[in-house]
Structure formats: structure tokens, C-alpha cells
mmCIF file with all atom_site columns, C-alpha atoms in Angstrom:
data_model
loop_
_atom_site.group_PDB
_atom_site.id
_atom_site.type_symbol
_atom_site.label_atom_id
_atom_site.label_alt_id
_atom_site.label_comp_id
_atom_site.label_asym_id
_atom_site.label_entity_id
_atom_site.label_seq_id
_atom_site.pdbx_PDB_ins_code
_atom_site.Cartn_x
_atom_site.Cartn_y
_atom_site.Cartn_z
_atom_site.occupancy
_atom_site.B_iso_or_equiv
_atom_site.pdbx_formal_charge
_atom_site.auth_seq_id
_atom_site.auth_comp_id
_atom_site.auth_asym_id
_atom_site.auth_atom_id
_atom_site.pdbx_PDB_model_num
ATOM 1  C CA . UNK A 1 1  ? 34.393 -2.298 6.432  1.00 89.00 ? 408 UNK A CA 1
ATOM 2  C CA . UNK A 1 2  ? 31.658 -1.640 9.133  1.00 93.00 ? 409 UNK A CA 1
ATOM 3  C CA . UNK A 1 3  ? 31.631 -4.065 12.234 1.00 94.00 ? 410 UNK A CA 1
ATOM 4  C CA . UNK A 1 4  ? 29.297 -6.706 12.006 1.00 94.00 ? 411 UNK A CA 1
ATOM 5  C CA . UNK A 1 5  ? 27.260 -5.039 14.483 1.00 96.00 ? 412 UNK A CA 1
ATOM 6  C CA . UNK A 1 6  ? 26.225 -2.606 11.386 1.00 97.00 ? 413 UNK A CA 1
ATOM 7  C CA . UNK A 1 7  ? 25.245 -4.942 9.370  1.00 97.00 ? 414 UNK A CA 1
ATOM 8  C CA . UNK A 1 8  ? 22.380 -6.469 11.963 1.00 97.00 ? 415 UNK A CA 1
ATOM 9  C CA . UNK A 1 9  ? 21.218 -2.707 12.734 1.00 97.00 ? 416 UNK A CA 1
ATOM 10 C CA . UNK A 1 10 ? 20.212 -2.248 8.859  1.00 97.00 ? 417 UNK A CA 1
ATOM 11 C CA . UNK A 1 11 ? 18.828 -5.666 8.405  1.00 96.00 ? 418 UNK A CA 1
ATOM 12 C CA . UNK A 1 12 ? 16.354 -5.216 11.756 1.00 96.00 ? 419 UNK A CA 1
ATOM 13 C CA . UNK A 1 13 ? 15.458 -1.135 10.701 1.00 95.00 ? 420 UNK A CA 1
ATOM 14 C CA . UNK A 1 14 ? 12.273 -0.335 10.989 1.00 94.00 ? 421 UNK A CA 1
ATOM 15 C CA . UNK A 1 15 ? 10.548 1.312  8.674  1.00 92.00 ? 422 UNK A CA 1
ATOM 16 C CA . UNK A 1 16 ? 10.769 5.419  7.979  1.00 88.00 ? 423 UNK A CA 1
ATOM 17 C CA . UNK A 1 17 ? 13.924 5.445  10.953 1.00 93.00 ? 424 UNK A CA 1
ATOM 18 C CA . UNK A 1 18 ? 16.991 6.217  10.044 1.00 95.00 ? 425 UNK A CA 1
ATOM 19 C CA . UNK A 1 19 ? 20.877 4.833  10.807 1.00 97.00 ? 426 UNK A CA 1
ATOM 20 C CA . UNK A 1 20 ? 22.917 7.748  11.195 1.00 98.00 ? 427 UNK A CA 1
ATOM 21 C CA . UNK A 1 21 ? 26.805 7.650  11.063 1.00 97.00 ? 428 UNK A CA 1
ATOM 22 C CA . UNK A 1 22 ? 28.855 10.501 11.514 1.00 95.00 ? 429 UNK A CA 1
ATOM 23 C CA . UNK A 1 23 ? 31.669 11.165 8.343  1.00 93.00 ? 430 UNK A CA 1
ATOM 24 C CA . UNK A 1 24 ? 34.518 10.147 9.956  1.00 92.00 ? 431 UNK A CA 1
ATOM 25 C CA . UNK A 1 25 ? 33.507 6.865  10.562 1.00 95.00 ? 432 UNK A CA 1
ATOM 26 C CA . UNK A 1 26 ? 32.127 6.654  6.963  1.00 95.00 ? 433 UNK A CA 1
ATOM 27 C CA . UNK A 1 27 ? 35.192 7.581  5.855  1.00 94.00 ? 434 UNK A CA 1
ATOM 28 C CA . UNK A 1 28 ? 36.973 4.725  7.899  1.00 94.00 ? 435 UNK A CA 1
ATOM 29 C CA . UNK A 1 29 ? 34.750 1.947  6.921  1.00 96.00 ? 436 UNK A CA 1
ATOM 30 C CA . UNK A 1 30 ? 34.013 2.873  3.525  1.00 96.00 ? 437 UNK A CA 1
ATOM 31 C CA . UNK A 1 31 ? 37.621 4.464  1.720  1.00 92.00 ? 438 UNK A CA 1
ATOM 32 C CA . UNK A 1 32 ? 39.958 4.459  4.210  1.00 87.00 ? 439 UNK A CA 1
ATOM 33 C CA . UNK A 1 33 ? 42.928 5.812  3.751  1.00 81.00 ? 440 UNK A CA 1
ATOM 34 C CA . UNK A 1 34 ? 41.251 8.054  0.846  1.00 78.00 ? 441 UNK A CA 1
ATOM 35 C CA . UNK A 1 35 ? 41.032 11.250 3.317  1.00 71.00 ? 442 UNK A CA 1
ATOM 36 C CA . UNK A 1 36 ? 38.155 13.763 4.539  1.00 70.00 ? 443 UNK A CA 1
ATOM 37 C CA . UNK A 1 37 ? 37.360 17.047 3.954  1.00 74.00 ? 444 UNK A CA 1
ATOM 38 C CA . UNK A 1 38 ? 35.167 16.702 2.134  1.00 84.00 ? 445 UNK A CA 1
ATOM 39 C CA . UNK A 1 39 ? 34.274 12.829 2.529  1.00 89.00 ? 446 UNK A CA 1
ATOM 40 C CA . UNK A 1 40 ? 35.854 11.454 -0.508 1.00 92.00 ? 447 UNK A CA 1
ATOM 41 C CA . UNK A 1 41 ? 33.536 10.484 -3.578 1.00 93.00 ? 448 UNK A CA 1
ATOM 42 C CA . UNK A 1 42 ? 34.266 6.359  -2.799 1.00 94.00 ? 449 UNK A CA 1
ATOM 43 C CA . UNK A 1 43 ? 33.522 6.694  0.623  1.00 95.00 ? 450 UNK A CA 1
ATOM 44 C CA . UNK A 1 44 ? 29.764 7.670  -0.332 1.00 96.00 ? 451 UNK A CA 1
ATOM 45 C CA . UNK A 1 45 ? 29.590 5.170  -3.199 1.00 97.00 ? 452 UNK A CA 1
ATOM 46 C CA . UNK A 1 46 ? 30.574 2.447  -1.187 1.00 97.00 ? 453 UNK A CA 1
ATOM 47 C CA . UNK A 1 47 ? 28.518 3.624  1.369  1.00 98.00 ? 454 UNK A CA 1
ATOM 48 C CA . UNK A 1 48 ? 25.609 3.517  -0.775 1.00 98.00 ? 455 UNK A CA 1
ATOM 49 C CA . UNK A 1 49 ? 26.187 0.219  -2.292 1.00 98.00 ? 456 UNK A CA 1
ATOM 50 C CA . UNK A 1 50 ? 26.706 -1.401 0.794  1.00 98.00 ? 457 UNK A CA 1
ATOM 51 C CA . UNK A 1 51 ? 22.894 0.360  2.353  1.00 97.00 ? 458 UNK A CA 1
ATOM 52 C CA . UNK A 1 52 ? 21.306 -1.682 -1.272 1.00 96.00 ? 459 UNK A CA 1
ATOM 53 C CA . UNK A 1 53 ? 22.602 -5.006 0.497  1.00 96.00 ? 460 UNK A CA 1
ATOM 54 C CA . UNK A 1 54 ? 20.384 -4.647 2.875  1.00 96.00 ? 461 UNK A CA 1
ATOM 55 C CA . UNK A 1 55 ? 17.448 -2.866 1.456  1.00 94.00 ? 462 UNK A CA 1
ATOM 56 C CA . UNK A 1 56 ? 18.760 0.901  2.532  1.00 96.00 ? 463 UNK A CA 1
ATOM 57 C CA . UNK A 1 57 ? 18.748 3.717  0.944  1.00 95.00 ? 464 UNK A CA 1
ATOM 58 C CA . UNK A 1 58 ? 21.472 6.135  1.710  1.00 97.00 ? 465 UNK A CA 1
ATOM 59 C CA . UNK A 1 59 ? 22.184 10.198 1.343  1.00 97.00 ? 466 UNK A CA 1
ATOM 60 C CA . UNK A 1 60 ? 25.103 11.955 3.018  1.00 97.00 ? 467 UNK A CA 1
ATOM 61 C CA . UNK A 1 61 ? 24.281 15.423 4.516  1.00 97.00 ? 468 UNK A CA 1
ATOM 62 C CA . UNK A 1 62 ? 27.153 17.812 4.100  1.00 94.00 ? 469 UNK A CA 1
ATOM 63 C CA . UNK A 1 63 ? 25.699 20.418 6.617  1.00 95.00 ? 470 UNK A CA 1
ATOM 64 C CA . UNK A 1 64 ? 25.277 17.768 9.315  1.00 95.00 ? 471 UNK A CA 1
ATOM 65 C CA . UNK A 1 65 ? 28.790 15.812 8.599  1.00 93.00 ? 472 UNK A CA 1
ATOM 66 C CA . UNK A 1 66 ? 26.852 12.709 8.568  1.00 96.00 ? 473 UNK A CA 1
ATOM 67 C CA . UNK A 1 67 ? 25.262 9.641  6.773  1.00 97.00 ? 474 UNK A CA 1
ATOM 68 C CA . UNK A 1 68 ? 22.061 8.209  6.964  1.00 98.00 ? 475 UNK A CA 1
ATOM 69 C CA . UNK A 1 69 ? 21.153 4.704  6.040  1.00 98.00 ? 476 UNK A CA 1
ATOM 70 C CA . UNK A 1 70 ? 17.046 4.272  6.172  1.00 96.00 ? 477 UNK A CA 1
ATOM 71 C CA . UNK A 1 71 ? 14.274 1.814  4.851  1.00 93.00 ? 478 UNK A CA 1
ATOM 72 C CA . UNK A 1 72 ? 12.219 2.966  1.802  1.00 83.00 ? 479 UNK A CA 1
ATOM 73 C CA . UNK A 1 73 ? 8.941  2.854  2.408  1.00 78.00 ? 480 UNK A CA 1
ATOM 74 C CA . UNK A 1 74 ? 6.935  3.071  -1.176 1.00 72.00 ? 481 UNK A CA 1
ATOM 75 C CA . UNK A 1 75 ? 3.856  4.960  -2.231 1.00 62.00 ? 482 UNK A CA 1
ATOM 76 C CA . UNK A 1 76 ? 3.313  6.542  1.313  1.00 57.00 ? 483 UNK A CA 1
#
């Protein structure tokens, strides 16, 4: 599970910026134990699931070995 600190940077994000957490640490808060290379398929889902809580939307970048949690910001 993230630390609670995690949980009060989604809920303040602005707007159109962007969370980024690097795959390991994905990996630890989201399926641990489950493995990397690549970041296992429960590790994202959870990932994602947990962004909707507060509002996030969420897309892992392979090249970049990292997450990104972000605000949607509709018909801009």
C-alpha cells in the first residue's frame, strides 16, 4: 500500500500535473511480492484503481520505467 503521504499528494494535484512513481516502488505498493520485469499485470491494475479513488487517471510508461498518476481535465 502507498504511505499516507501518497494519498494527500493525489487528493491536492493540480490540474494537467502529473504524480510520477518509478516501477519499483509501484511494484512494492501495489503487488508486492508478485515480481518485476516487466511490472506485473496487478501491480498496474491496482495501481489504476487506487488513482480512480482519488479522481486520477493513471498509465504506466514502459520506456520510462515509471507511473504517472494525473488529474483529468475534460473538454480542453
Amino acid at each position: 500500500m502507498p504511505p499516507e503521504e501518497m494519498d494527500d499528494v493525489l487528493r491536492k494535484l493540480p490540474l494537467r500535473i502529473g504524480a510520477y512513481v518509478p516501477e519499483d516502488l509501484l511494484e512494492d505498493w501495489f503487488a508486492p511480492g508478485t515480481g518485476m520485469n516487466p511490472v506485473s499485470k496487478a501491480a498496474l491494475d491496482n495501481a489504476e484503481a487506487y488513482g480512480r479513488r482519488f479522481e486520477c487517471e493513471f498509465k504506466y510508461y514502459p520506456e520510462r520505467y515509471e507511473g504517472v498518476f494525473w488529474k483529468f481535465v475534460p473538454a480542453m
